[in-house]
XYZ file of C-alpha atoms in Angstrom:
682
model
C 0.152 0.141 -0.244
C 3.115 2.206 -0.336
C 1.766 3.827 -3.752
C -1.932 4.543 -2.215
C -0.349 6.238 1.012
C 2.040 8.313 -1.169
C -1.454 9.925 -2.175
C -2.638 10.635 0.862
C -0.082 13.090 0.951
C -2.222 15.256 -1.290
C -4.384 15.984 1.321
C -2.622 18.599 3.639
C -1.715 20.468 0.785
C -5.035 20.999 -0.148
C -5.337 23.591 2.666
C -2.819 25.478 1.729
C -3.827 26.640 -1.287
C -3.106 30.623 -1.238
C -6.967 31.915 -1.362
C -7.551 35.808 -0.692
C -9.544 37.189 2.209
C -12.543 35.535 3.287
C -15.727 37.164 1.516
C -19.328 36.624 3.270
C -21.601 35.314 1.448
C -25.382 34.327 2.441
C -27.756 31.337 2.324
C -26.372 28.831 0.759
C -28.239 28.441 -3.020
C -27.504 28.627 -6.426
C -28.632 30.142 -9.400
C -30.585 26.936 -10.054
C -31.602 26.348 -7.131
C -35.532 26.850 -6.762
C -36.341 26.756 -10.108
C -40.507 26.500 -10.280
C -41.740 23.676 -13.097
C -42.104 27.198 -15.047
C -38.555 28.059 -14.788
C -37.478 24.541 -15.783
C -39.203 24.535 -19.194
C -37.731 28.144 -20.227
C -34.129 26.849 -18.664
C -31.204 28.456 -20.575
C -29.436 25.138 -22.627
C -26.479 25.963 -24.976
C -25.101 22.491 -25.792
C -28.153 21.959 -28.841
C -27.407 24.667 -31.027
C -24.042 26.155 -29.192
C -25.548 29.247 -28.404
C -28.478 30.105 -24.950
C -32.041 29.263 -25.883
C -34.484 27.826 -23.715
C -34.914 24.638 -23.310
C -38.407 24.606 -24.797
C -36.694 25.757 -27.515
C -34.474 23.330 -28.561
C -34.774 21.155 -31.163
C -33.457 18.128 -29.637
C -34.147 16.058 -27.010
C -31.899 17.471 -24.020
C -32.257 17.270 -20.250
C -30.622 19.612 -17.863
C -29.034 17.928 -14.487
C -28.844 21.357 -12.226
C -26.351 22.009 -9.368
C -29.523 21.177 -6.891
C -29.921 17.893 -8.146
C -26.650 17.074 -8.055
C -26.401 18.249 -4.617
C -29.531 16.696 -3.506
C -28.665 13.182 -5.252
C -25.912 12.770 -2.396
C -23.538 12.024 -5.602
C -19.803 12.112 -4.831
C -18.409 11.716 -8.916
C -20.305 12.998 -12.102
C -21.255 9.597 -13.492
C -23.379 9.102 -9.912
C -25.106 12.304 -10.485
C -25.908 11.113 -14.028
C -27.768 8.181 -13.230
C -30.695 10.220 -12.128
C -30.906 11.263 -16.017
C -33.499 10.127 -18.376
C -32.554 8.177 -21.129
C -29.843 7.575 -19.797
C -27.783 4.333 -19.594
C -25.374 4.321 -16.065
C -24.111 1.049 -14.831
C -21.643 0.746 -12.215
C -18.270 -1.294 -12.874
C -16.332 -0.678 -9.568
C -16.926 2.012 -8.064
C -14.917 4.476 -9.974
C -15.159 3.334 -13.484
C -18.680 3.483 -15.136
C -20.463 2.535 -18.077
C -22.609 5.758 -19.231
C -23.995 6.125 -22.472
C -27.460 6.882 -24.654
C -29.802 5.036 -27.040
C -27.458 1.894 -27.303
C -23.810 0.252 -27.612
C -23.272 0.874 -23.863
C -19.815 -0.060 -22.968
C -16.838 0.814 -20.488
C -15.826 2.896 -23.208
C -18.653 4.252 -24.550
C -17.149 5.191 -27.663
C -20.600 6.951 -29.692
C -20.769 9.235 -26.966
C -19.007 13.044 -26.924
C -18.046 13.956 -23.057
C -17.022 17.396 -22.360
C -16.432 19.849 -19.847
C -17.119 23.272 -20.839
C -17.328 22.664 -24.099
C -13.620 20.952 -24.264
C -14.025 17.119 -25.254
C -12.689 14.388 -23.140
C -12.829 11.619 -26.094
C -9.634 9.647 -26.282
C -8.874 8.755 -29.977
C -6.584 6.197 -28.449
C -9.105 4.193 -26.592
C -11.862 5.939 -28.194
C -13.613 6.789 -25.395
C -13.850 8.487 -21.506
C -11.971 7.953 -18.515
C -14.501 9.023 -15.541
C -12.517 8.736 -12.787
C -9.777 11.182 -15.026
C -12.269 14.200 -14.980
C -10.754 16.070 -12.271
C -13.644 18.515 -11.856
C -15.055 18.910 -8.282
C -18.212 18.291 -8.135
C -19.240 21.067 -6.125
C -17.949 23.338 -8.852
C -20.525 21.901 -11.401
C -23.024 24.636 -12.071
C -25.275 22.079 -14.681
C -24.433 18.976 -16.897
C -26.502 18.709 -20.411
C -27.369 16.139 -21.848
C -28.555 16.063 -25.277
C -29.720 12.464 -26.543
C -29.027 11.620 -30.196
C -26.641 12.858 -32.953
C -25.272 16.385 -32.334
C -22.486 15.734 -34.648
C -23.009 18.880 -36.632
C -22.362 20.929 -33.774
C -19.960 18.679 -32.317
C -18.188 16.518 -34.462
C -17.809 13.047 -35.439
C -18.441 10.401 -31.995
C -20.867 12.875 -30.823
C -23.325 9.960 -32.267
C -26.079 8.611 -29.692
C -25.511 11.435 -27.798
C -23.993 14.844 -25.896
C -22.912 15.367 -22.164
C -21.459 18.588 -21.151
C -20.171 19.303 -18.164
C -20.735 23.384 -17.680
C -18.602 24.412 -14.450
C -19.445 27.892 -12.601
C -18.147 31.035 -13.403
C -15.257 32.157 -11.581
C -17.480 34.790 -9.969
C -20.194 32.787 -8.893
C -20.382 32.311 -5.915
C -18.468 34.528 -4.350
C -16.069 33.586 -1.331
C -15.231 29.995 -0.436
C -16.663 26.776 0.167
C -15.356 23.655 1.682
C -16.972 20.287 1.628
C -15.322 17.302 3.607
C -17.271 13.647 3.483
C -16.783 10.347 5.030
C -18.613 7.124 4.643
C -17.950 3.469 4.780
C -16.545 3.544 0.376
C -15.941 6.757 0.264
C -13.263 7.183 3.336
C -12.715 10.651 2.377
C -13.613 13.289 -0.062
C -12.677 16.849 0.643
C -13.059 19.929 -1.591
C -12.007 23.744 -1.392
C -12.642 26.545 -3.347
C -12.193 29.951 -3.319
C -13.501 32.915 -5.519
C -13.900 35.875 -5.959
C -13.398 39.695 -8.154
C -10.238 41.328 -7.949
C -12.634 44.087 -9.914
C -15.568 45.377 -11.985
C -13.807 43.060 -15.267
C -12.082 40.254 -13.577
C -12.776 37.256 -11.230
C -11.280 34.188 -9.747
C -11.551 30.695 -8.270
C -9.467 28.885 -7.161
C -9.645 24.735 -6.573
C -8.414 21.794 -4.784
C -9.652 18.083 -3.968
C -8.353 15.001 -2.705
C -10.182 11.698 -2.774
C -9.673 7.928 -0.941
C -11.956 5.589 -1.372
C -12.031 1.969 -0.956
C -14.900 -0.308 -2.670
C -13.033 -3.634 -2.907
C -14.644 -4.977 0.691
C -13.386 -8.638 0.336
C -16.741 -8.575 -2.708
C -16.264 -11.316 -5.741
C -14.649 -10.116 -8.858
C -16.202 -10.828 -12.145
C -14.803 -10.498 -15.604
C -16.115 -11.802 -19.263
C -12.755 -13.245 -20.672
C -14.978 -14.850 -23.642
C -18.869 -14.254 -24.296
C -19.037 -18.215 -22.831
C -17.026 -17.766 -20.289
C -17.194 -15.879 -17.410
C -14.861 -15.798 -14.630
C -15.359 -15.391 -11.076
C -12.417 -14.557 -8.074
C -13.802 -15.274 -5.100
C -12.006 -12.120 -3.376
C -11.186 -9.063 -4.785
C -8.534 -7.614 -1.695
C -7.487 -4.402 -2.595
C -9.401 -1.656 -5.615
C -8.015 1.631 -3.404
C -8.298 4.550 -5.659
C -7.115 7.996 -4.578
C -6.889 11.043 -6.473
C -6.356 15.441 -5.652
C -6.203 17.966 -7.830
C -5.912 21.450 -8.117
C -7.322 24.230 -10.852
C -8.144 27.494 -11.228
C -10.644 29.604 -13.668
C -10.693 33.186 -14.436
C -13.430 35.274 -16.219
C -12.993 38.676 -17.458
C -14.521 41.528 -19.604
C -12.704 43.216 -22.765
C -13.819 46.216 -23.336
C -17.759 47.454 -23.990
C -18.264 43.855 -26.279
C -15.638 41.145 -25.317
C -15.180 38.507 -22.658
C -12.419 36.118 -21.914
C -11.819 32.973 -19.656
C -9.002 30.499 -18.470
C -8.668 27.747 -16.393
C -6.692 25.033 -16.001
C -6.190 21.785 -13.803
C -3.345 19.313 -12.733
C -4.542 15.728 -11.564
C -3.243 12.355 -9.989
C -5.167 9.394 -9.983
C -3.526 6.374 -7.732
C -5.809 2.910 -8.186
C -5.038 -0.424 -7.154
C -6.518 -2.979 -9.578
C -6.827 -6.858 -9.564
C -6.488 -8.161 -13.261
C -7.408 -11.703 -15.059
C -5.147 -12.801 -18.200
C -6.659 -15.694 -20.268
C -4.113 -18.252 -20.558
C -5.973 -21.459 -22.116
C -9.272 -21.495 -22.258
C -11.628 -22.803 -20.753
C -10.681 -21.626 -17.643
C -7.000 -21.249 -16.977
C -6.334 -17.776 -15.528
C -3.463 -15.617 -14.257
C -4.723 -13.322 -12.269
C -2.797 -10.522 -9.599
C -2.921 -7.564 -8.090
C -2.381 -4.648 -10.304
C -1.413 -0.732 -10.324
C -2.957 2.096 -12.682
C -1.435 5.772 -12.477
C -2.596 8.856 -14.123
C -0.922 11.836 -13.937
C -2.128 15.423 -15.995
C -3.030 18.323 -16.388
C -5.501 20.453 -19.016
C -5.350 24.611 -19.841
C -8.238 26.378 -21.853
C -8.934 29.318 -23.475
C -11.693 31.118 -24.581
C -12.542 34.620 -26.245
C -16.437 35.692 -27.013
C -16.726 38.663 -28.837
C -20.816 40.317 -28.895
C -20.742 43.760 -30.495
C -24.514 43.621 -31.034
C -27.217 41.310 -30.450
C -27.275 38.309 -32.297
C -23.964 38.967 -33.595
C -21.439 36.657 -31.618
C -17.690 34.954 -32.354
C -16.103 32.622 -29.918
C -12.554 31.534 -30.347
C -11.111 28.532 -28.237
C -7.732 27.117 -27.311
C -7.226 24.418 -24.842
C -4.049 21.521 -25.042
C -4.139 18.222 -22.536
C -1.597 15.965 -21.527
C -2.156 13.162 -19.568
C 0.392 10.326 -18.428
C -1.231 6.958 -18.001
C 0.121 3.977 -16.333
C -1.683 0.498 -16.430
C -0.737 -2.911 -15.237
C -0.100 -3.980 -18.912
C 0.787 -0.819 -20.955
C 2.135 2.917 -20.612
C 0.360 5.375 -22.560
C 1.492 9.127 -22.920
C -1.342 11.005 -24.720
C -1.374 14.604 -25.487
C -4.447 16.512 -27.532
C -3.981 20.313 -28.873
C -7.353 21.664 -29.704
C -8.454 25.080 -31.669
C -12.028 25.934 -32.365
C -13.509 29.391 -34.008
C -17.694 29.511 -34.020
C -19.229 32.572 -35.778
C -23.124 33.095 -35.020
C -24.600 36.187 -37.026
C -28.348 37.448 -37.094
C -28.422 38.255 -41.182
C -32.076 39.228 -41.139
C -35.579 39.503 -38.806
C -36.388 36.000 -39.789
C -32.615 34.342 -40.305
C -29.625 33.245 -38.582
C -26.366 32.216 -39.847
C -23.870 30.046 -38.147
C -20.357 28.879 -39.109
C -17.164 27.651 -37.597
C -13.587 26.158 -37.983
C -11.185 23.928 -36.389
C -8.129 21.798 -35.657
C -6.728 19.240 -33.552
C -3.943 17.347 -33.195
C -3.515 14.154 -30.942
C -0.157 12.431 -30.410
C 0.010 9.660 -28.426
C 3.153 7.440 -27.043
C 2.942 3.512 -25.789
C 5.058 0.925 -24.518
C 3.543 -2.773 -23.938
C 3.740 -4.703 -20.789
C 1.777 -7.267 -21.490
C -1.391 -8.657 -23.352
C -1.719 -5.463 -25.514
C 0.705 -3.550 -27.930
C 0.318 -0.994 -30.270
C 1.798 -0.962 -33.671
C 3.022 1.517 -34.505
C 3.964 2.456 -30.895
C 3.623 6.054 -31.369
C 1.037 7.588 -33.660
C -0.345 11.541 -34.389
C -3.714 11.713 -35.451
C -4.485 15.289 -37.169
C -8.122 16.190 -38.021
C -9.803 19.361 -38.894
C -13.718 20.798 -39.807
C -15.852 23.235 -41.057
C -19.427 23.828 -40.663
C -22.607 26.257 -41.050
C -25.870 26.324 -40.059
C -28.767 27.766 -41.398
C -31.719 29.058 -39.050
C -35.022 30.029 -40.662
C -38.032 31.210 -39.228
C -40.430 29.900 -41.820
C -43.411 31.424 -39.439
C -41.809 33.975 -37.123
C -42.282 32.463 -33.289
C -44.055 29.684 -35.041
C -42.326 27.228 -36.950
C -37.731 27.465 -37.404
C -36.349 25.194 -39.950
C -32.803 24.165 -39.369
C -30.248 23.209 -42.096
C -26.657 22.405 -41.206
C -23.135 20.669 -42.802
C -20.319 19.890 -41.221
C -17.549 18.674 -43.412
C -14.600 16.542 -41.727
C -10.978 15.934 -42.655
C -9.112 13.109 -40.083
C -5.427 11.289 -40.422
C -7.312 7.921 -40.508
C -10.188 7.844 -42.375
C -9.564 11.112 -44.330
C -12.688 12.912 -45.610
C -16.275 12.603 -44.314
C -19.518 14.791 -43.948
C -22.479 15.117 -41.526
C -25.878 16.957 -42.365
C -28.585 17.725 -40.170
C -32.070 18.840 -40.753
C -34.408 19.833 -37.548
C -38.014 21.385 -37.472
C -39.660 22.861 -34.555
C -42.683 23.903 -33.865
C -44.111 26.074 -30.849
C -48.225 26.973 -31.078
C -47.800 28.517 -27.948
C -45.915 29.598 -24.800
C -46.228 26.178 -23.321
C -45.628 23.748 -25.879
C -43.351 22.679 -28.688
C -43.004 19.647 -30.840
C -39.786 18.938 -32.793
C -38.114 16.524 -35.529
C -34.690 16.129 -36.759
C -32.764 13.381 -39.386
C -28.968 12.815 -39.020
C -26.578 11.432 -40.262
C -23.060 11.057 -37.864
C -20.017 9.084 -37.635
C -17.542 7.185 -35.365
C -14.049 7.846 -36.146
C -12.204 4.765 -36.125
C -9.675 4.687 -32.713
C -6.188 3.796 -32.296
C -7.505 0.219 -30.896
C -9.286 -0.662 -33.947
C -6.539 -0.028 -36.315
C -2.953 -0.768 -34.424
C -4.385 -3.209 -32.097
C -1.973 -6.389 -31.258
C -3.654 -8.267 -28.612
C -2.637 -11.550 -27.269
C -5.998 -13.604 -26.481
C -4.449 -17.036 -25.049
C -4.684 -19.827 -25.833
C -7.686 -22.712 -26.813
C -7.231 -25.884 -26.963
C -7.807 -28.261 -29.951
C -7.724 -31.475 -28.613
C -4.209 -32.001 -27.633
C -3.162 -28.997 -29.673
C -3.011 -25.466 -28.446
C -3.670 -22.780 -30.783
C -2.664 -18.575 -30.390
C -5.847 -16.184 -30.194
C -4.574 -13.096 -31.918
C -6.298 -10.142 -32.628
C -5.225 -7.373 -34.708
C -5.924 -4.023 -35.707
C -7.270 -2.800 -39.548
C -5.361 0.196 -41.016
C -8.298 -0.513 -43.983
C -11.357 0.845 -41.042
C -13.792 3.398 -42.203
C -15.539 5.481 -39.937
C -19.270 3.830 -38.640
C -22.375 5.383 -39.627
C -25.555 6.338 -38.059
C -28.707 7.448 -39.499
C -30.927 8.772 -37.141
C -34.943 9.869 -37.009
C -36.394 12.022 -33.852
C -38.948 13.535 -32.920
C -40.045 15.402 -29.389
C -42.750 17.061 -27.633
C -42.667 19.103 -24.648
C -45.867 20.674 -22.342
C -45.849 22.615 -19.346
C -49.110 22.977 -17.306
C -48.870 26.367 -15.721
C -46.644 25.955 -12.056
C -47.738 22.884 -11.404
C -46.853 19.843 -13.866
C -44.401 20.269 -17.000
C -44.013 16.690 -19.965
C -41.187 15.766 -22.486
C -41.139 12.632 -24.592
C -38.896 11.986 -27.671
C -39.008 8.968 -29.950
C -35.795 7.881 -32.182
C -35.212 5.452 -35.058
C -31.279 4.828 -36.001
C -30.079 2.902 -38.393
C -25.786 1.883 -37.829
C -23.757 1.114 -40.798
C -20.224 -0.411 -41.110
C -20.372 -1.077 -37.427
C -16.690 -2.318 -36.608
C -16.407 -6.218 -35.337
C -13.805 -8.919 -35.151
C -13.323 -11.190 -38.070
C -11.254 -14.681 -38.160
C -11.046 -18.035 -40.045
C -13.649 -20.361 -39.112
C -10.657 -22.893 -38.500
C -7.190 -22.616 -37.394
C -4.160 -21.312 -39.644
C -0.399 -22.748 -39.718
C 2.400 -20.057 -39.498
C 6.373 -19.963 -38.872
C 7.759 -18.154 -35.682
C 11.021 -18.526 -37.861
C 11.740 -22.271 -38.344
C 9.121 -23.393 -35.623
C 5.670 -24.039 -36.728
C 2.722 -22.695 -34.956
C -1.180 -23.402 -34.966
C -3.024 -19.908 -34.773
C -6.838 -18.324 -34.629
C -6.145 -15.061 -35.777
C -8.941 -12.221 -35.459
C -9.094 -8.698 -37.676
C -11.474 -5.667 -37.161
C -13.597 -4.898 -39.769
C -16.905 -2.639 -40.814
C -18.338 -6.261 -41.303
C -21.942 -5.487 -38.976
C -25.090 -3.408 -39.372
C -27.471 -2.531 -36.591
C -30.413 -0.798 -35.605
C -32.425 0.478 -32.464
C -35.601 2.491 -31.784
C -36.908 3.394 -28.563
C -38.425 6.824 -26.489
C -37.746 8.800 -23.518
C -40.409 10.048 -21.510
C -40.347 12.012 -18.346
C -41.887 14.949 -16.238
C -42.088 17.333 -12.929
C -45.256 17.673 -10.984
C -45.231 19.973 -8.186
C -46.920 18.518 -5.372
C -46.819 21.614 -3.330
C -44.287 24.163 -2.443
C -41.479 22.589 -1.322
C -42.198 18.540 -2.952
C -41.498 18.345 -6.368
C -41.326 14.449 -8.098
C -39.240 13.622 -11.079
C -40.672 10.607 -13.050
C -39.110 9.085 -16.289
C -39.116 5.618 -17.966
C -37.108 5.024 -21.158
C -37.344 1.928 -23.791
C -34.179 0.653 -25.682
C -34.576 -1.881 -28.554
C -31.215 -2.760 -29.748
C -30.032 -5.314 -32.600
C -26.853 -5.687 -34.722
C -25.985 -8.000 -37.044
C -22.793 -9.796 -38.225
C -22.549 -11.054 -41.705
C -23.112 -14.920 -42.275
C -20.100 -16.938 -43.891
C -18.977 -20.638 -44.092
C -15.469 -19.402 -43.979
C -15.219 -16.784 -41.065
C -16.334 -15.989 -37.351
C -17.528 -12.789 -36.677
C -17.913 -11.420 -32.936
C -17.852 -8.614 -31.187
C -14.669 -7.250 -29.382
C -17.098 -6.182 -26.390
C -20.404 -7.344 -25.506
C -23.353 -4.659 -25.361
C -24.891 -3.368 -22.091
C -28.421 -3.140 -23.523
C -31.219 -2.265 -20.824
C -34.638 -2.457 -22.595
C -36.209 -0.834 -19.750
C -35.682 1.871 -17.666
C -37.865 3.663 -14.955
C -37.037 6.250 -12.440
C -38.077 8.501 -9.986
C -37.076 10.939 -7.764
C -39.018 12.939 -4.382
C -37.417 16.253 -3.782
C -38.850 17.547 -0.721
C -38.511 20.460 1.651
C -39.439 19.447 5.402
C -38.558 22.629 6.367
C -36.427 25.606 5.431
C -33.846 23.988 7.407
C -33.986 20.050 6.447
C -34.110 18.185 3.131
C -35.395 14.467 2.072
C -34.552 13.170 -1.349
C -35.904 10.044 -2.004
C -34.909 8.111 -5.256
C -35.781 5.339 -6.988
C -34.163 2.977 -10.173
C -36.069 0.018 -11.884
C -34.497 -1.599 -15.200
C -34.942 -4.379 -17.181
C -32.287 -7.888 -17.824
C -29.350 -7.146 -19.699
C -29.591 -10.572 -21.872
C -26.323 -9.642 -23.893
C -24.203 -10.291 -20.910
C -26.307 -12.356 -18.814
C -27.055 -10.165 -15.995
C -29.874 -9.868 -13.668
C -32.368 -6.651 -13.716
C -32.310 -4.467 -10.676
C -34.605 -2.093 -8.107
C -32.438 0.013 -6.222
C -33.277 3.277 -3.805
C -31.363 5.962 -2.424
C -32.204 8.035 0.432
C -30.429 11.573 1.433
C -31.249 13.453 3.707
C -30.049 17.173 4.951
C -29.904 19.217 7.054
C -28.888 23.284 7.283
C -28.493 24.441 10.936
C -26.733 27.951 9.814
C -27.491 29.979 6.585
C -24.060 29.206 5.893
C -23.632 25.342 6.459
C -25.227 22.092 5.671
C -24.834 18.719 7.064
C -26.231 15.688 4.696
C -26.645 12.170 4.914
C -26.692 10.178 1.977
C -27.450 6.165 1.576
C -27.444 4.414 -1.721
C -28.584 0.930 -2.474
C -30.818 0.811 0.732
C -31.874 -2.563 0.395
C -28.080 -3.561 0.391
C -28.853 -5.395 -3.222
C -25.514 -7.362 -4.623
C -25.827 -6.755 -8.082
C -24.058 -7.031 -10.762
C -24.448 -3.888 -13.095
C -21.567 -4.620 -15.574
C -18.380 -5.963 -16.734
C -14.936 -4.261 -16.811
C -12.923 -4.244 -19.868
C -10.013 -7.098 -19.893
C -7.885 -7.311 -18.014
C -10.003 -5.647 -15.252
C -12.746 -6.992 -13.137
C -15.923 -5.597 -12.168
C -17.524 -6.084 -8.652
C -21.347 -5.856 -7.493
C -23.232 -3.258 -5.830
C -23.854 -2.637 -2.333
C -25.005 -0.575 0.642
C -23.037 2.598 1.269
C -23.536 5.749 3.046
C -21.759 9.289 2.774
C -21.986 11.828 5.428
C -20.937 15.216 4.435
C -20.334 18.979 5.859
C -20.612 21.734 3.472
C -19.302 25.175 4.935
C -19.272 28.409 2.876
C -17.254 31.648 3.720
């Protein structure tokens, strides 16, 4: 445990952040804390059209998770907060890693979901997904999370196929003063967050923050891995999955003249994890298991400048750079990403708005194999550029709006591609709106798909050992989705509101593994060997359709009920062949039915009770059961600036395996956890 002890030393450093003198603030409240049902209908969102617009007038299935929602959920991480977003599939892997996806293709590294922080993409072209435990954003610093279900490719680019998650942090000036939050529990042993912000003058605000956390999710639980579709592996006891992280960051917001604004932010973070691993040796049942260790060390800096010379005329330039070193038990990675993005929005007439933009990204990595996985070549550089144009026209002013958009992309892996979208929005009155959209979106192959060299172990054919290697392919093309969506929103005064959406998507050129039906004989020097190779190819296709419905019911002042239901029918087809065998590299976590309900109840001015329940149907692809889980949170504000809360997850202590980890890591079942938190504002 020497490594974990090292990261514990970061905790005292969080207390030494050089904050300025204290400023008194009022009761702990946020800009979005006390929204009525009517207000929720008109919340401003930016992730649909890359501009501020009312949620009721956004032609997409979008949901906003406010800072108040996050606080009252008792979540200690972003994925935990996302569990309550209608339409999302959020599954716990081991308490540190998660499956987060929308409208299908749910896997640990969900390759068709684009996740961003303040518009900066967290997508990793090496692995084609997001490391959730690498997101160094203090949950107390999140102003809201905007989730767009369905394609967002025109505005955000490749890989925004099934949805977009945009984590939006608080401006540096909101709230002023400082905040300290300390939590502990049976799994979260320490979760400390400190921040301080204020204004240096009328044109410049700042915030600095630091976090430290330490978790012990293993609790002697059994561990599971799906090493092969027909071979689930069980390790009787997982001794150590301890994880710790520390991060430090800043944000500054300023004004430049009468029409300009700028923002700069950055952070440094370190994550240490103990990871039990299991490598396939001989099928079906010989496994090499050991205790491994993973380490992340990195940071990023981001700057944005916005100029608004006149209403309806806005331009934004954004630059970001990130660098991360990842040390897994089986491979070392060095990941670097430079992104430039420019956008311009202009009102060209009383009915017409024109948007255009351009961007450039350079991503380069370096790898060193230890075991199990290698990349050939070991280092690679990925460049991409894009040009996008979108026109919005009021066909009937204030009632019917049409939008046409086209994005042209170039990348060094697959060259040119296009992503168009057409949307209609009908608003017959202020209380209701209907929309529909037709889109084409692509997912660019990752380095894993192109350059992988994977040792899958050995399978015995009688007395003959047959090696099972897997290889990437540089001839891969992007995966393609064609989608049709429609939605309706209705708001009835201050009492209740309803939002519903339908979708149908067809997927082409899906990437699968393909290998010969019979073993091959090769030579290793002069020594013959038998092997059964598999290579990535664009041989599969698929279809999904479904619906999401959510509502808000204000029973009385201070008591709100938020129910939701989502349905997903997802089918993927593998080609039929007598000469080749096709298989998925990772089974999909398809959850056909999901139901959620939240009760947010202010028992008094100082006491809040939140009860949350979620139910989901069986995952047949991975042979995992359905579940009914309930969470409870009780919050007490003894002073105007302090709050004590107790949050209990999985109240009935249901020991359910929600999802399998990516090989060679292990996953563990859920259990009852509790977190006691004190939050103090200064």
